[in-house]
Amino acid sequence: MLLRDLDWLVTLAEHGHVTDAAAALETNQPTLSRALARLEDDLGVRIFERVPTGVVLTPDGEVVLDAARELVGRHDLLRATLANRLDPETGLVRLAFLDSMATTLVPRLLRAFHEHAPGVKVVLSQEPAHEIRRDLDRGAVELGLTMEHAPGHAWFPVQRERLVVVVPPTHRLARRKRVDLAELADDELVTTPAGFGHSALVQNLLAEAGVTPRTSFESADLATIEGLVAAGLGVAVVPEAFAGLSGSVGLSLASPGATRTIGLTWRTDRPLAPPALRLLDLARSGAWQD
């Protein structure tokens, strides 16, 4: 059963005449008659009876017409809904991002995007990097903000952040301006759980410095990590923007690789929907950083 045939059935019922309905549908009478015959064969009932003035619905045809109107109406609603979601002026963008960006990069980028495209709705989800990759692959989101370039995905760097060590205000190194990670060998570390991109970045920096401090607390939220450090529960490596939020002291790192780069990532096997492309274009332009 073709949806087009159901649509034609509705039109024929409204006109009550095959010739008139065919003209309204911009088709010919034999094509319309064949469509009607397909429906009757498929459903096993006679839908119309011929009368001198045209055609009239049978009792079974009345039932079929009610269902046809509902199905055609739902299809039209579906198309209108999808068209609205894809409209570059009023559509929808689904963006996933790492928890560590919730209070820094994401608000700045989305504030600029809302000014640029106020009618576009943005649906947000905070996730670890592996879940962002999963949601991109299954189409649950169009764009992701991550620290890595996954195979099969495009990636555009939008911001580089300097990493610092945060220590409690009473820490022995709190009055220093710059430290080496090797000096933290005896300190307890507060960091993100294993499997998070930030955790891997910190562990690589510590390995390069030849130290493996004991982990005291883990949290997916960098603002929480900074708060635990301020409370005297360890030290941490975080982006510079988080230093001092709750009273911790930020110290520059001597490590040359003490930075993290954040980028927008998306699938390359299909074009981005217009609303998502608008967000990507804004990020590429750098205008959101003004």
PDB file of C-alpha atoms in Angstrom:
ATOM      1  CA  MET A   1       0.000   0.000   0.000  1.00  0.00           C
ATOM      2  CA  LEU A   2       1.468   3.347  -1.059  1.00  0.00           C
ATOM      3  CA  LEU A   3       0.889   6.509   0.953  1.00  0.00           C
ATOM      4  CA  ARG A   4       0.396   8.301  -2.353  1.00  0.00           C
ATOM      5  CA  ASP A   5      -2.500   5.977  -3.166  1.00  0.00           C
ATOM      6  CA  LEU A   6      -4.156   6.825   0.155  1.00  0.00           C
ATOM      7  CA  ASP A   7      -3.682  10.524  -0.567  1.00  0.00           C
ATOM      8  CA  TRP A   8      -5.295  10.049  -3.970  1.00  0.00           C
ATOM      9  CA  LEU A   9      -8.168   8.151  -2.375  1.00  0.00           C
ATOM     10  CA  VAL A  10      -8.876  11.140  -0.110  1.00  0.00           C
ATOM     11  CA  THR A  11      -8.864  13.474  -3.113  1.00  0.00           C
ATOM     12  CA  LEU A  12     -11.210  11.178  -5.068  1.00  0.00           C
ATOM     13  CA  ALA A  13     -13.618  11.030  -2.142  1.00  0.00           C
ATOM     14  CA  GLU A  14     -13.628  14.823  -1.918  1.00  0.00           C
ATOM     15  CA  HIS A  15     -14.357  15.282  -5.664  1.00  0.00           C
ATOM     16  CA  GLY A  16     -16.674  12.300  -6.155  1.00  0.00           C
ATOM     17  CA  HIS A  17     -15.570  11.981  -9.781  1.00  0.00           C
ATOM     18  CA  VAL A  18     -12.521  10.219 -11.244  1.00  0.00           C
ATOM     19  CA  THR A  19     -11.947  12.745 -14.027  1.00  0.00           C
ATOM     20  CA  ASP A  20     -12.138  15.749 -11.700  1.00  0.00           C
ATOM     21  CA  ALA A  21      -9.921  14.097  -9.095  1.00  0.00           C
ATOM     22  CA  ALA A  22      -7.339  13.147 -11.743  1.00  0.00           C
ATOM     23  CA  ALA A  23      -7.232  16.744 -12.940  1.00  0.00           C
ATOM     24  CA  ALA A  24      -6.759  18.032  -9.387  1.00  0.00           C
ATOM     25  CA  LEU A  25      -3.943  15.534  -8.844  1.00  0.00           C
ATOM     26  CA  GLU A  26      -2.376  16.427 -12.214  1.00  0.00           C
ATOM     27  CA  THR A  27      -2.473  12.824 -13.371  1.00  0.00           C
ATOM     28  CA  ASN A  28      -4.630  10.915 -15.827  1.00  0.00           C
ATOM     29  CA  GLN A  29      -7.770   8.888 -15.230  1.00  0.00           C
ATOM     30  CA  PRO A  30      -6.241   5.413 -15.911  1.00  0.00           C
ATOM     31  CA  THR A  31      -3.387   6.055 -13.453  1.00  0.00           C
ATOM     32  CA  LEU A  32      -5.826   7.102 -10.735  1.00  0.00           C
ATOM     33  CA  SER A  33      -8.041   4.088 -11.439  1.00  0.00           C
ATOM     34  CA  ARG A  34      -5.042   1.743 -11.154  1.00  0.00           C
ATOM     35  CA  ALA A  35      -4.109   3.311  -7.802  1.00  0.00           C
ATOM     36  CA  LEU A  36      -7.644   2.718  -6.537  1.00  0.00           C
ATOM     37  CA  ALA A  37      -7.574  -0.883  -7.793  1.00  0.00           C
ATOM     38  CA  ARG A  38      -4.280  -1.482  -5.914  1.00  0.00           C
ATOM     39  CA  LEU A  39      -5.863  -0.302  -2.684  1.00  0.00           C
ATOM     40  CA  GLU A  40      -8.953  -2.450  -3.134  1.00  0.00           C
ATOM     41  CA  ASP A  41      -6.852  -5.530  -3.952  1.00  0.00           C
ATOM     42  CA  ASP A  42      -4.593  -4.902  -0.955  1.00  0.00           C
ATOM     43  CA  LEU A  43      -7.444  -4.341   1.518  1.00  0.00           C
ATOM     44  CA  GLY A  44      -9.810  -6.900   0.016  1.00  0.00           C
ATOM     45  CA  VAL A  45     -12.815  -4.552  -0.053  1.00  0.00           C
ATOM     46  CA  ARG A  46     -14.593  -2.374  -2.583  1.00  0.00           C
ATOM     47  CA  ILE A  47     -14.059   1.279  -1.700  1.00  0.00           C
ATOM     48  CA  PHE A  48     -16.165   3.109  -4.304  1.00  0.00           C
ATOM     49  CA  GLU A  49     -19.244   2.313  -6.319  1.00  0.00           C
ATOM     50  CA  ARG A  50     -19.857   3.990  -9.661  1.00  0.00           C
ATOM     51  CA  VAL A  51     -23.028   6.061  -9.994  1.00  0.00           C
ATOM     52  CA  PRO A  52     -24.270   8.231 -12.884  1.00  0.00           C
ATOM     53  CA  THR A  53     -22.761  11.345 -11.298  1.00  0.00           C
ATOM     54  CA  GLY A  54     -19.391   9.773 -10.515  1.00  0.00           C
ATOM     55  CA  VAL A  55     -18.396   7.575  -7.555  1.00  0.00           C
ATOM     56  CA  VAL A  56     -19.642   7.167  -3.982  1.00  0.00           C
ATOM     57  CA  LEU A  57     -18.063   5.454  -1.000  1.00  0.00           C
ATOM     58  CA  THR A  58     -19.212   2.031   0.107  1.00  0.00           C
ATOM     59  CA  PRO A  59     -19.632   1.363   3.846  1.00  0.00           C
ATOM     60  CA  ASP A  60     -16.188  -0.280   3.823  1.00  0.00           C
ATOM     61  CA  GLY A  61     -14.907   2.692   1.878  1.00  0.00           C
ATOM     62  CA  GLU A  62     -16.026   5.037   4.661  1.00  0.00           C
ATOM     63  CA  VAL A  63     -13.831   3.103   7.102  1.00  0.00           C
ATOM     64  CA  VAL A  64     -10.907   3.168   4.670  1.00  0.00           C
ATOM     65  CA  LEU A  65     -11.334   6.911   4.090  1.00  0.00           C
ATOM     66  CA  ASP A  66     -11.211   7.697   7.818  1.00  0.00           C
ATOM     67  CA  ALA A  67      -7.974   5.732   8.173  1.00  0.00           C
ATOM     68  CA  ALA A  68      -6.529   7.257   4.973  1.00  0.00           C
ATOM     69  CA  ARG A  69      -7.186  10.795   6.231  1.00  0.00           C
ATOM     70  CA  GLU A  70      -5.480   9.998   9.529  1.00  0.00           C
ATOM     71  CA  LEU A  71      -2.436   8.405   7.888  1.00  0.00           C
ATOM     72  CA  VAL A  72      -2.044  11.176   5.317  1.00  0.00           C
ATOM     73  CA  GLY A  73      -2.495  13.805   8.029  1.00  0.00           C
ATOM     74  CA  ARG A  74       0.137  12.206  10.249  1.00  0.00           C
ATOM     75  CA  HIS A  75       2.518  12.013   7.300  1.00  0.00           C
ATOM     76  CA  ASP A  76       1.978  15.690   6.514  1.00  0.00           C
ATOM     77  CA  LEU A  77       2.546  16.561  10.174  1.00  0.00           C
ATOM     78  CA  LEU A  78       5.736  14.504  10.197  1.00  0.00           C
ATOM     79  CA  ARG A  79       7.073  16.297   7.133  1.00  0.00           C
ATOM     80  CA  ALA A  80       6.181  19.699   8.595  1.00  0.00           C
ATOM     81  CA  THR A  81       7.826  18.824  11.926  1.00  0.00           C
ATOM     82  CA  LEU A  82      11.016  17.637  10.242  1.00  0.00           C
ATOM     83  CA  ALA A  83      11.091  20.674   7.983  1.00  0.00           C
ATOM     84  CA  ASN A  84      10.824  22.906  11.037  1.00  0.00           C
ATOM     85  CA  ARG A  85      13.643  21.036  12.812  1.00  0.00           C
ATOM     86  CA  LEU A  86      15.863  21.450   9.763  1.00  0.00           C
ATOM     87  CA  ASP A  87      14.982  25.099   9.147  1.00  0.00           C
ATOM     88  CA  PRO A  88      18.185  27.171   9.543  1.00  0.00           C
ATOM     89  CA  GLU A  89      16.164  29.933  11.213  1.00  0.00           C
ATOM     90  CA  THR A  90      13.912  27.951  13.567  1.00  0.00           C
ATOM     91  CA  GLY A  91      15.325  24.431  13.586  1.00  0.00           C
ATOM     92  CA  LEU A  92      17.092  22.253  16.120  1.00  0.00           C
ATOM     93  CA  VAL A  93      20.732  21.521  16.996  1.00  0.00           C
ATOM     94  CA  ARG A  94      21.705  18.655  19.299  1.00  0.00           C
ATOM     95  CA  LEU A  95      25.074  19.295  20.938  1.00  0.00           C
ATOM     96  CA  ALA A  96      26.948  16.991  23.316  1.00  0.00           C
ATOM     97  CA  PHE A  97      29.894  18.206  25.375  1.00  0.00           C
ATOM     98  CA  LEU A  98      32.238  17.141  28.135  1.00  0.00           C
ATOM     99  CA  ASP A  99      31.273  17.999  31.710  1.00  0.00           C
ATOM    100  CA  SER A 100      34.426  20.057  32.080  1.00  0.00           C
ATOM    101  CA  MET A 101      33.124  22.559  29.501  1.00  0.00           C
ATOM    102  CA  ALA A 102      29.759  23.195  31.153  1.00  0.00           C
ATOM    103  CA  THR A 103      30.755  26.424  32.894  1.00  0.00           C
ATOM    104  CA  THR A 104      33.387  27.763  30.503  1.00  0.00           C
ATOM    105  CA  LEU A 105      33.371  27.194  26.752  1.00  0.00           C
ATOM    106  CA  VAL A 106      29.762  26.084  26.237  1.00  0.00           C
ATOM    107  CA  PRO A 107      28.033  29.157  27.750  1.00  0.00           C
ATOM    108  CA  ARG A 108      30.264  31.531  25.750  1.00  0.00           C
ATOM    109  CA  LEU A 109      29.716  29.716  22.467  1.00  0.00           C
ATOM    110  CA  LEU A 110      25.962  29.346  22.937  1.00  0.00           C
ATOM    111  CA  ARG A 111      25.479  32.941  24.028  1.00  0.00           C
ATOM    112  CA  ALA A 112      27.020  34.081  20.748  1.00  0.00           C
ATOM    113  CA  PHE A 113      25.016  31.515  18.775  1.00  0.00           C
ATOM    114  CA  HIS A 114      21.753  32.610  20.399  1.00  0.00           C
ATOM    115  CA  GLU A 115      22.492  36.192  19.360  1.00  0.00           C
ATOM    116  CA  HIS A 116      23.361  34.972  15.854  1.00  0.00           C
ATOM    117  CA  ALA A 117      20.388  32.578  15.456  1.00  0.00           C
ATOM    118  CA  PRO A 118      17.791  33.378  18.161  1.00  0.00           C
ATOM    119  CA  GLY A 119      15.120  31.146  16.618  1.00  0.00           C
ATOM    120  CA  VAL A 120      17.200  27.965  16.654  1.00  0.00           C
ATOM    121  CA  LYS A 121      16.689  25.600  19.594  1.00  0.00           C
ATOM    122  CA  VAL A 122      19.759  23.862  21.046  1.00  0.00           C
ATOM    123  CA  VAL A 123      19.351  20.588  22.955  1.00  0.00           C
ATOM    124  CA  LEU A 124      22.354  19.923  25.216  1.00  0.00           C
ATOM    125  CA  SER A 125      23.780  16.773  26.759  1.00  0.00           C
ATOM    126  CA  GLN A 126      26.805  16.447  29.081  1.00  0.00           C
ATOM    127  CA  GLU A 127      28.641  13.183  28.473  1.00  0.00           C
ATOM    128  CA  PRO A 128      32.047  11.488  28.634  1.00  0.00           C
ATOM    129  CA  ALA A 129      33.972  11.386  25.356  1.00  0.00           C
ATOM    130  CA  HIS A 130      33.100   7.755  24.580  1.00  0.00           C
ATOM    131  CA  GLU A 131      29.382   8.488  24.940  1.00  0.00           C
ATOM    132  CA  ILE A 132      29.701  11.516  22.678  1.00  0.00           C
ATOM    133  CA  ARG A 133      31.280   9.294  20.009  1.00  0.00           C
ATOM    134  CA  ARG A 134      28.480   6.761  20.461  1.00  0.00           C
ATOM    135  CA  ASP A 135      25.750   9.385  20.154  1.00  0.00           C
ATOM    136  CA  LEU A 136      27.365  10.866  17.047  1.00  0.00           C
ATOM    137  CA  ASP A 137      27.546   7.417  15.465  1.00  0.00           C
ATOM    138  CA  ARG A 138      23.877   6.623  16.123  1.00  0.00           C
ATOM    139  CA  GLY A 139      22.667  10.089  15.121  1.00  0.00           C
ATOM    140  CA  ALA A 140      21.486  11.138  18.577  1.00  0.00           C
ATOM    141  CA  VAL A 141      23.515  14.367  18.302  1.00  0.00           C
ATOM    142  CA  GLU A 142      24.858  16.324  15.335  1.00  0.00           C
ATOM    143  CA  LEU A 143      27.815  17.997  17.036  1.00  0.00           C
ATOM    144  CA  GLY A 144      30.119  17.203  19.938  1.00  0.00           C
ATOM    145  CA  LEU A 145      32.659  19.248  21.863  1.00  0.00           C
ATOM    146  CA  THR A 146      35.597  17.006  22.706  1.00  0.00           C
ATOM    147  CA  MET A 147      39.350  16.940  23.183  1.00  0.00           C
ATOM    148  CA  GLU A 148      40.009  14.277  20.589  1.00  0.00           C
ATOM    149  CA  HIS A 149      39.663  13.620  16.886  1.00  0.00           C
ATOM    150  CA  ALA A 150      37.946  10.224  16.560  1.00  0.00           C
ATOM    151  CA  PRO A 151      38.370   8.161  13.357  1.00  0.00           C
ATOM    152  CA  GLY A 152      35.576   8.759  10.875  1.00  0.00           C
ATOM    153  CA  HIS A 153      34.650  12.096  12.430  1.00  0.00           C
ATOM    154  CA  ALA A 154      35.651  15.595  11.386  1.00  0.00           C
ATOM    155  CA  TRP A 155      37.111  17.813  14.104  1.00  0.00           C
ATOM    156  CA  PHE A 156      37.667  21.566  14.205  1.00  0.00           C
ATOM    157  CA  PRO A 157      39.648  23.074  17.113  1.00  0.00           C
ATOM    158  CA  VAL A 158      37.811  26.004  18.657  1.00  0.00           C
ATOM    159  CA  GLN A 159      39.775  26.753  21.828  1.00  0.00           C
ATOM    160  CA  ARG A 160      43.110  25.951  23.441  1.00  0.00           C
ATOM    161  CA  GLU A 161      43.241  26.129  27.240  1.00  0.00           C
ATOM    162  CA  ARG A 162      46.284  26.332  29.474  1.00  0.00           C
ATOM    163  CA  LEU A 163      46.406  23.775  32.271  1.00  0.00           C
ATOM    164  CA  VAL A 164      47.522  24.749  35.773  1.00  0.00           C
ATOM    165  CA  VAL A 165      47.986  23.021  39.092  1.00  0.00           C
ATOM    166  CA  VAL A 166      45.529  24.077  41.771  1.00  0.00           C
ATOM    167  CA  VAL A 167      46.520  23.641  45.410  1.00  0.00           C
ATOM    168  CA  PRO A 168      44.859  24.550  48.737  1.00  0.00           C
ATOM    169  CA  PRO A 169      45.721  28.053  50.023  1.00  0.00           C
ATOM    170  CA  THR A 170      47.674  26.449  52.894  1.00  0.00           C
ATOM    171  CA  HIS A 171      49.740  24.212  50.596  1.00  0.00           C
ATOM    172  CA  ARG A 172      53.520  24.363  50.856  1.00  0.00           C
ATOM    173  CA  LEU A 173      53.745  25.554  47.219  1.00  0.00           C
ATOM    174  CA  ALA A 174      50.882  28.056  47.379  1.00  0.00           C
ATOM    175  CA  ARG A 175      53.202  31.076  47.236  1.00  0.00           C
ATOM    176  CA  ARG A 176      54.987  29.832  44.132  1.00  0.00           C
ATOM    177  CA  LYS A 177      54.190  31.132  40.658  1.00  0.00           C
ATOM    178  CA  ARG A 178      55.356  28.085  38.734  1.00  0.00           C
ATOM    179  CA  VAL A 179      55.901  24.437  39.627  1.00  0.00           C
ATOM    180  CA  ASP A 180      57.073  21.206  38.076  1.00  0.00           C
ATOM    181  CA  LEU A 181      54.772  18.207  38.297  1.00  0.00           C
ATOM    182  CA  ALA A 182      57.607  16.216  39.858  1.00  0.00           C
ATOM    183  CA  GLU A 183      57.214  18.416  42.953  1.00  0.00           C
ATOM    184  CA  LEU A 184      53.728  16.906  43.487  1.00  0.00           C
ATOM    185  CA  ALA A 185      54.911  13.306  43.817  1.00  0.00           C
ATOM    186  CA  ASP A 186      53.969  13.158  47.512  1.00  0.00           C
ATOM    187  CA  ASP A 187      50.595  14.913  47.147  1.00  0.00           C
ATOM    188  CA  GLU A 188      47.192  13.307  46.801  1.00  0.00           C
ATOM    189  CA  LEU A 189      45.580  13.906  43.412  1.00  0.00           C
ATOM    190  CA  VAL A 190      41.972  14.911  42.749  1.00  0.00           C
ATOM    191  CA  THR A 191      41.020  14.131  39.161  1.00  0.00           C
ATOM    192  CA  THR A 192      38.389  12.822  36.765  1.00  0.00           C
ATOM    193  CA  PRO A 193      37.627   9.086  36.562  1.00  0.00           C
ATOM    194  CA  ALA A 194      39.553   6.772  34.250  1.00  0.00           C
ATOM    195  CA  GLY A 195      38.080   6.809  30.761  1.00  0.00           C
ATOM    196  CA  PHE A 196      37.588  10.570  30.709  1.00  0.00           C
ATOM    197  CA  GLY A 197      39.674  12.530  28.226  1.00  0.00           C
ATOM    198  CA  HIS A 198      40.874  14.923  30.920  1.00  0.00           C
ATOM    199  CA  SER A 199      42.040  12.023  33.096  1.00  0.00           C
ATOM    200  CA  ALA A 200      44.118  10.604  30.232  1.00  0.00           C
ATOM    201  CA  LEU A 201      45.635  14.034  29.602  1.00  0.00           C
ATOM    202  CA  VAL A 202      46.620  14.478  33.251  1.00  0.00           C
ATOM    203  CA  GLN A 203      48.030  10.954  33.530  1.00  0.00           C
ATOM    204  CA  ASN A 204      50.188  11.519  30.446  1.00  0.00           C
ATOM    205  CA  LEU A 205      51.580  14.726  31.918  1.00  0.00           C
ATOM    206  CA  LEU A 206      52.337  12.984  35.215  1.00  0.00           C
ATOM    207  CA  ALA A 207      53.995  10.063  33.421  1.00  0.00           C
ATOM    208  CA  GLU A 208      56.218  12.461  31.485  1.00  0.00           C
ATOM    209  CA  ALA A 209      57.234  13.991  34.825  1.00  0.00           C
ATOM    210  CA  GLY A 210      57.935  10.528  36.224  1.00  0.00           C
ATOM    211  CA  VAL A 211      55.439  10.731  39.098  1.00  0.00           C
ATOM    212  CA  THR A 212      52.382   8.695  40.097  1.00  0.00           C
ATOM    213  CA  PRO A 213      50.650  10.492  42.978  1.00  0.00           C
ATOM    214  CA  ARG A 214      47.914   8.648  44.838  1.00  0.00           C
ATOM    215  CA  THR A 215      44.378   9.591  43.801  1.00  0.00           C
ATOM    216  CA  SER A 216      42.232  10.728  46.716  1.00  0.00           C
ATOM    217  CA  PHE A 217      38.984  11.735  44.974  1.00  0.00           C
ATOM    218  CA  GLU A 218      37.462  11.462  41.504  1.00  0.00           C
ATOM    219  CA  SER A 219      34.744  13.620  39.951  1.00  0.00           C
ATOM    220  CA  ALA A 220      33.462  14.165  36.425  1.00  0.00           C
ATOM    221  CA  ASP A 221      33.025  17.872  37.188  1.00  0.00           C
ATOM    222  CA  LEU A 222      36.122  20.075  37.167  1.00  0.00           C
ATOM    223  CA  ALA A 223      34.412  22.743  39.289  1.00  0.00           C
ATOM    224  CA  THR A 224      33.823  20.088  41.964  1.00  0.00           C
ATOM    225  CA  ILE A 225      37.454  19.020  41.696  1.00  0.00           C
ATOM    226  CA  GLU A 226      38.587  22.590  42.279  1.00  0.00           C
ATOM    227  CA  GLY A 227      36.284  22.837  45.293  1.00  0.00           C
ATOM    228  CA  LEU A 228      37.745  19.656  46.813  1.00  0.00           C
ATOM    229  CA  VAL A 229      41.238  21.056  46.363  1.00  0.00           C
ATOM    230  CA  ALA A 230      40.233  24.354  48.000  1.00  0.00           C
ATOM    231  CA  ALA A 231      38.959  22.299  50.954  1.00  0.00           C
ATOM    232  CA  GLY A 232      42.422  20.792  51.378  1.00  0.00           C
ATOM    233  CA  LEU A 233      41.687  17.341  49.971  1.00  0.00           C
ATOM    234  CA  GLY A 234      44.511  17.181  47.428  1.00  0.00           C
ATOM    235  CA  VAL A 235      45.894  18.908  44.365  1.00  0.00           C
ATOM    236  CA  ALA A 236      44.655  18.849  40.781  1.00  0.00           C
ATOM    237  CA  VAL A 237      45.501  19.743  37.209  1.00  0.00           C
ATOM    238  CA  VAL A 238      42.683  21.768  35.642  1.00  0.00           C
ATOM    239  CA  PRO A 239      42.149  24.384  32.933  1.00  0.00           C
ATOM    240  CA  GLU A 240      43.224  27.817  34.098  1.00  0.00           C
ATOM    241  CA  ALA A 241      39.635  29.119  34.113  1.00  0.00           C
ATOM    242  CA  PHE A 242      38.811  26.854  37.083  1.00  0.00           C
ATOM    243  CA  ALA A 243      41.657  28.060  39.305  1.00  0.00           C
ATOM    244  CA  GLY A 244      40.484  30.005  42.353  1.00  0.00           C
ATOM    245  CA  LEU A 245      36.749  29.427  41.895  1.00  0.00           C
ATOM    246  CA  SER A 246      36.375  28.221  45.491  1.00  0.00           C
ATOM    247  CA  GLY A 247      39.572  29.577  46.964  1.00  0.00           C
ATOM    248  CA  SER A 248      42.228  27.296  45.484  1.00  0.00           C
ATOM    249  CA  VAL A 249      45.506  28.733  44.250  1.00  0.00           C
ATOM    250  CA  GLY A 250      46.505  28.258  40.626  1.00  0.00           C
ATOM    251  CA  LEU A 251      50.163  27.658  39.735  1.00  0.00           C
ATOM    252  CA  SER A 252      51.667  27.643  36.255  1.00  0.00           C
ATOM    253  CA  LEU A 253      53.136  24.366  35.031  1.00  0.00           C
ATOM    254  CA  ALA A 254      56.625  23.974  33.656  1.00  0.00           C
ATOM    255  CA  SER A 255      55.441  21.122  31.392  1.00  0.00           C
ATOM    256  CA  PRO A 256      55.418  22.262  27.738  1.00  0.00           C
ATOM    257  CA  GLY A 257      52.395  20.082  26.956  1.00  0.00           C
ATOM    258  CA  ALA A 258      50.231  21.497  29.732  1.00  0.00           C
ATOM    259  CA  THR A 259      47.391  22.549  27.452  1.00  0.00           C
ATOM    260  CA  ARG A 260      44.193  21.001  26.188  1.00  0.00           C
ATOM    261  CA  THR A 261      42.525  21.747  22.854  1.00  0.00           C
ATOM    262  CA  ILE A 262      38.743  21.650  22.548  1.00  0.00           C
ATOM    263  CA  GLY A 263      37.147  21.049  19.180  1.00  0.00           C
ATOM    264  CA  LEU A 264      33.785  20.535  17.538  1.00  0.00           C
ATOM    265  CA  THR A 265      33.359  17.085  16.009  1.00  0.00           C
ATOM    266  CA  TRP A 266      30.762  15.666  13.635  1.00  0.00           C
ATOM    267  CA  ARG A 267      30.132  12.769  11.272  1.00  0.00           C
ATOM    268  CA  THR A 268      31.557  12.955   7.759  1.00  0.00           C
ATOM    269  CA  ASP A 269      29.312  10.363   6.096  1.00  0.00           C
ATOM    270  CA  ARG A 270      26.340  12.717   5.837  1.00  0.00           C
ATOM    271  CA  PRO A 271      25.877  16.488   5.480  1.00  0.00           C
ATOM    272  CA  LEU A 272      25.099  18.467   8.597  1.00  0.00           C
ATOM    273  CA  ALA A 273      21.555  19.785   8.921  1.00  0.00           C
ATOM    274  CA  PRO A 274      21.360  23.559   8.289  1.00  0.00           C
ATOM    275  CA  PRO A 275      20.893  24.570  11.965  1.00  0.00           C
ATOM    276  CA  ALA A 276      23.931  22.507  13.039  1.00  0.00           C
ATOM    277  CA  LEU A 277      25.936  23.907  10.138  1.00  0.00           C
ATOM    278  CA  ARG A 278      25.137  27.436  11.342  1.00  0.00           C
ATOM    279  CA  LEU A 279      26.604  26.628  14.755  1.00  0.00           C
ATOM    280  CA  LEU A 280      29.700  25.068  13.183  1.00  0.00           C
ATOM    281  CA  ASP A 281      30.177  28.063  10.877  1.00  0.00           C
ATOM    282  CA  LEU A 282      29.972  30.435  13.844  1.00  0.00           C
ATOM    283  CA  ALA A 283      32.582  28.409  15.730  1.00  0.00           C
ATOM    284  CA  ARG A 284      34.849  28.380  12.684  1.00  0.00           C
ATOM    285  CA  SER A 285      34.536  32.134  12.241  1.00  0.00           C
ATOM    286  CA  GLY A 286      35.832  32.851  15.736  1.00  0.00           C
ATOM    287  CA  ALA A 287      33.212  35.601  16.105  1.00  0.00           C
ATOM    288  CA  TRP A 288      31.911  34.025  19.327  1.00  0.00           C
ATOM    289  CA  GLN A 289      35.250  34.868  21.016  1.00  0.00           C
ATOM    290  CA  ASP A 290      34.871  38.619  20.456  1.00  0.00           C
TER     291      ASP A 290
END
